[in-house]
PDB file of C-alpha atoms in Angstrom:
ATOM      1  CA  MET A   1     -37.397  18.909 -16.584  1.00 74.00           C
ATOM      2  CA  ASP A   2     -35.305  21.804 -15.215  1.00 84.00           C
ATOM      3  CA  VAL A   3     -33.812  23.467 -18.140  1.00 87.00           C
ATOM      4  CA  GLU A   4     -31.223  25.171 -16.446  1.00 93.00           C
ATOM      5  CA  LYS A   5     -30.195  22.120 -14.257  1.00 95.00           C
ATOM      6  CA  LYS A   6     -26.761  20.792 -15.592  1.00 97.00           C
ATOM      7  CA  VAL A   7     -26.643  17.355 -16.885  1.00 97.00           C
ATOM      8  CA  LYS A   8     -24.593  15.953 -14.261  1.00 96.00           C
ATOM      9  CA  TYR A   9     -27.155  16.989 -11.872  1.00 95.00           C
ATOM     10  CA  ILE A  10     -30.192  15.682 -13.659  1.00 94.00           C
ATOM     11  CA  TYR A  11     -28.421  12.199 -14.147  1.00 95.00           C
ATOM     12  CA  ASN A  12     -26.529  12.383 -10.606  1.00 95.00           C
ATOM     13  CA  ILE A  13     -23.065  11.995 -12.442  1.00 95.00           C
ATOM     14  CA  SER A  14     -19.768  12.158 -10.478  1.00 93.00           C
ATOM     15  CA  PHE A  15     -16.892  12.372 -12.926  1.00 91.00           C
ATOM     16  CA  ASP A  16     -13.503  13.841 -13.071  1.00 89.00           C
ATOM     17  CA  LEU A  17     -11.221  14.069 -15.884  1.00 88.00           C
ATOM     18  CA  ALA A  18      -8.402  14.615 -13.648  1.00 87.00           C
ATOM     19  CA  ASP A  19      -8.775  10.938 -12.659  1.00 90.00           C
ATOM     20  CA  ILE A  20      -7.911   9.909 -16.277  1.00 91.00           C
ATOM     21  CA  SER A  21      -4.076  10.152 -17.374  1.00 90.00           C
ATOM     22  CA  LYS A  22      -3.437  12.136 -20.087  1.00 90.00           C
ATOM     23  CA  GLU A  23      -2.069   8.956 -21.766  1.00 92.00           C
ATOM     24  CA  ASP A  24      -5.341   7.617 -21.519  1.00 92.00           C
ATOM     25  CA  ARG A  25      -7.536  10.291 -22.278  1.00 92.00           C
ATOM     26  CA  CYS A  26      -9.257  10.644 -25.484  1.00 92.00           C
ATOM     27  CA  PRO A  27     -11.457  13.695 -27.151  1.00 92.00           C
ATOM     28  CA  MET A  28     -14.339  11.725 -25.916  1.00 93.00           C
ATOM     29  CA  HIS A  29     -13.521  12.251 -22.207  1.00 93.00           C
ATOM     30  CA  ASP A  30     -13.128  15.696 -22.957  1.00 93.00           C
ATOM     31  CA  TRP A  31     -16.464  15.934 -24.632  1.00 96.00           C
ATOM     32  CA  TYR A  32     -17.983  13.713 -22.110  1.00 95.00           C
ATOM     33  CA  ASN A  33     -16.800  16.306 -19.168  1.00 94.00           C
ATOM     34  CA  ASN A  34     -17.972  19.326 -21.129  1.00 96.00           C
ATOM     35  CA  LEU A  35     -21.384  17.870 -21.966  1.00 97.00           C
ATOM     36  CA  ILE A  36     -22.174  16.791 -18.109  1.00 97.00           C
ATOM     37  CA  ASP A  37     -21.554  20.585 -17.154  1.00 97.00           C
ATOM     38  CA  LYS A  38     -24.010  21.861 -19.798  1.00 98.00           C
ATOM     39  CA  THR A  39     -27.764  22.804 -19.348  1.00 98.00           C
ATOM     40  CA  PHE A  40     -30.537  21.461 -21.469  1.00 97.00           C
ATOM     41  CA  ASN A  41     -30.641  24.819 -23.367  1.00 96.00           C
ATOM     42  CA  GLN A  42     -26.792  24.783 -23.738  1.00 98.00           C
ATOM     43  CA  LEU A  43     -26.766  21.462 -25.650  1.00 98.00           C
ATOM     44  CA  ASP A  44     -25.993  21.893 -29.462  1.00 98.00           C
ATOM     45  CA  LEU A  45     -26.406  19.630 -32.424  1.00 98.00           C
ATOM     46  CA  PHE A  46     -23.176  18.065 -32.112  1.00 98.00           C
ATOM     47  CA  ASP A  47     -23.906  17.178 -28.427  1.00 98.00           C
ATOM     48  CA  VAL A  48     -27.108  15.767 -29.179  1.00 98.00           C
ATOM     49  CA  THR A  49     -25.963  13.832 -32.356  1.00 98.00           C
ATOM     50  CA  ARG A  50     -23.193  12.232 -30.479  1.00 98.00           C
ATOM     51  CA  MET A  51     -25.414  11.457 -27.651  1.00 98.00           C
ATOM     52  CA  LEU A  52     -27.795   9.618 -29.916  1.00 98.00           C
ATOM     53  CA  ILE A  53     -24.712   7.658 -31.443  1.00 97.00           C
ATOM     54  CA  GLN A  54     -23.416   6.889 -28.099  1.00 96.00           C
ATOM     55  CA  LYS A  55     -26.877   6.304 -26.963  1.00 97.00           C
ATOM     56  CA  MET A  56     -26.305   8.506 -23.586  1.00 97.00           C
ATOM     57  CA  PHE A  57     -28.803  10.398 -21.891  1.00 97.00           C
ATOM     58  CA  LEU A  58     -31.501   9.373 -24.432  1.00 97.00           C
ATOM     59  CA  GLU A  59     -34.488  10.820 -22.685  1.00 95.00           C
ATOM     60  CA  LEU A  60     -32.417  14.250 -22.961  1.00 97.00           C
ATOM     61  CA  ALA A  61     -31.386  13.758 -26.068  1.00 97.00           C
ATOM     62  CA  VAL A  62     -34.820  13.012 -27.741  1.00 97.00           C
ATOM     63  CA  LEU A  63     -36.332  16.016 -26.324  1.00 96.00           C
ATOM     64  CA  LYS A  64     -33.455  18.299 -27.269  1.00 97.00           C
ATOM     65  CA  ALA A  65     -33.371  16.554 -30.898  1.00 97.00           C
ATOM     66  CA  ILE A  66     -36.736  17.063 -31.453  1.00 96.00           C
ATOM     67  CA  SER A  67     -36.561  20.867 -30.761  1.00 96.00           C
ATOM     68  CA  PHE A  68     -34.024  21.058 -33.485  1.00 97.00           C
ATOM     69  CA  ILE A  69     -36.107  18.978 -35.905  1.00 94.00           C
ATOM     70  CA  LYS A  70     -39.068  21.520 -35.135  1.00 93.00           C
ATOM     71  CA  GLU A  71     -36.703  24.314 -36.670  1.00 92.00           C
ATOM     72  CA  ASN A  72     -35.100  22.234 -39.536  1.00 91.00           C
ATOM     73  CA  PRO A  73     -36.459  18.770 -40.156  1.00 88.00           C
ATOM     74  CA  PHE A  74     -33.441  17.975 -42.175  1.00 88.00           C
ATOM     75  CA  CYS A  75     -30.626  19.157 -39.600  1.00 93.00           C
ATOM     76  CA  GLY A  76     -27.534  17.035 -39.131  1.00 95.00           C
ATOM     77  CA  GLN A  77     -23.998  16.968 -38.099  1.00 95.00           C
ATOM     78  CA  ARG A  78     -22.586  15.340 -40.802  1.00 95.00           C
ATOM     79  CA  TYR A  79     -25.278  15.317 -43.262  1.00 93.00           C
ATOM     80  CA  GLU A  80     -28.708  16.512 -43.913  1.00 88.00           C
ATOM     81  CA  GLY A  81     -31.517  14.541 -42.209  1.00 88.00           C
ATOM     82  CA  GLU A  82     -28.995  12.786 -39.711  1.00 95.00           C
ATOM     83  CA  LEU A  83     -30.814  13.815 -36.793  1.00 95.00           C
ATOM     84  CA  LEU A  84     -33.972  12.548 -37.822  1.00 90.00           C
ATOM     85  CA  GLU A  85     -32.362   9.365 -38.972  1.00 92.00           C
ATOM     86  CA  LEU A  86     -30.756   8.695 -35.495  1.00 96.00           C
ATOM     87  CA  LEU A  87     -34.118   9.199 -33.961  1.00 94.00           C
ATOM     88  CA  CYS A  88     -35.760   6.750 -36.371  1.00 90.00           C
ATOM     89  CA  LYS A  89     -32.878   4.103 -35.113  1.00 94.00           C
ATOM     90  CA  LEU A  90     -33.902   4.394 -31.220  1.00 95.00           C
ATOM     91  CA  ASP A  91     -35.991   2.057 -29.761  1.00 94.00           C
ATOM     92  CA  ARG A  92     -39.660   3.080 -29.895  1.00 91.00           C
ATOM     93  CA  CYS A  93     -39.762   3.324 -26.051  1.00 94.00           C
ATOM     94  CA  TYR A  94     -37.811   6.648 -26.560  1.00 93.00           C
ATOM     95  CA  LEU A  95     -40.237   8.514 -28.722  1.00 93.00           C
ATOM     96  CA  LYS A  96     -43.759   6.930 -28.095  1.00 93.00           C
ATOM     97  CA  LYS A  97     -44.566  10.282 -26.022  1.00 93.00           C
ATOM     98  CA  TYR A  98     -43.772  12.319 -28.874  1.00 94.00           C
ATOM     99  CA  THR A  99     -45.549  10.463 -31.810  1.00 92.00           C
ATOM    100  CA  ILE A 100     -48.005  13.161 -32.286  1.00 92.00           C
ATOM    101  CA  GLU A 101     -45.468  15.930 -32.465  1.00 92.00           C
ATOM    102  CA  LEU A 102     -43.315  13.919 -34.809  1.00 91.00           C
ATOM    103  CA  LYS A 103     -45.707  13.009 -37.498  1.00 90.00           C
ATOM    104  CA  GLU A 104     -46.583  16.806 -37.543  1.00 91.00           C
ATOM    105  CA  ILE A 105     -42.920  17.971 -37.817  1.00 88.00           C
ATOM    106  CA  LEU A 106     -42.930  15.113 -40.613  1.00 86.00           C
ATOM    107  CA  ARG A 107     -46.260  16.279 -42.388  1.00 86.00           C
ATOM    108  CA  ASP A 108     -45.000  19.882 -42.306  1.00 80.00           C
ATOM    109  CA  ALA A 109     -41.631  18.869 -43.627  1.00 80.00           C
ATOM    110  CA  LEU A 110     -42.952  16.914 -46.684  1.00 79.00           C
ATOM    111  CA  ILE A 111     -45.293  19.625 -47.331  1.00 77.00           C
ATOM    112  CA  LYS A 112     -42.613  22.490 -47.121  1.00 70.00           C
ATOM    113  CA  ASN A 113     -39.872  20.891 -49.096  1.00 72.00           C
ATOM    114  CA  LYS A 114     -40.785  18.286 -51.702  1.00 68.00           C
ATOM    115  CA  SER A 115     -37.421  18.282 -52.744  1.00 60.00           C
ATOM    116  CA  LYS A 116     -36.143  16.482 -49.315  1.00 60.00           C
ATOM    117  CA  ARG A 117     -38.552  13.772 -49.966  1.00 58.00           C
ATOM    118  CA  GLN A 118     -36.033  11.363 -50.808  1.00 59.00           C
ATOM    119  CA  ILE A 119     -34.415  11.534 -47.568  1.00 56.00           C
ATOM    120  CA  PHE A 120     -37.526  10.819 -45.571  1.00 56.00           C
ATOM    121  CA  LEU A 121     -38.455   7.682 -47.912  1.00 57.00           C
ATOM    122  CA  ARG A 122     -34.702   6.581 -47.301  1.00 57.00           C
ATOM    123  CA  ILE A 123     -35.170   6.620 -43.349  1.00 54.00           C
ATOM    124  CA  PHE A 124     -39.111   5.286 -43.442  1.00 53.00           C
TER     125      PHE A 124
END
């Protein structure tokens, strides 16, 4: 994947915020408009969390989520462990190719931080 390619080009999206009247516009429209103008490297935790919740661009969201949980397995936008929990709720087809990587991340996290063990037990 080209990490410098914007989301709108990866998914061949044509969206113009100007087509939505100000009365009909909501924060989700603004976020979406900003999101599709970002590259993979520009996606932040908020973007990835919302992408997973909205089930949008899941291949991209999963890949970026894994990069976040490698740094901090307990990261989340609203609460600790949220990103990992959202990944666990996805259909397995999105996670299959990352199985080994995810197992390593979880194993290392449990070893490094036993106090967070309850989060993992609740998720799994």
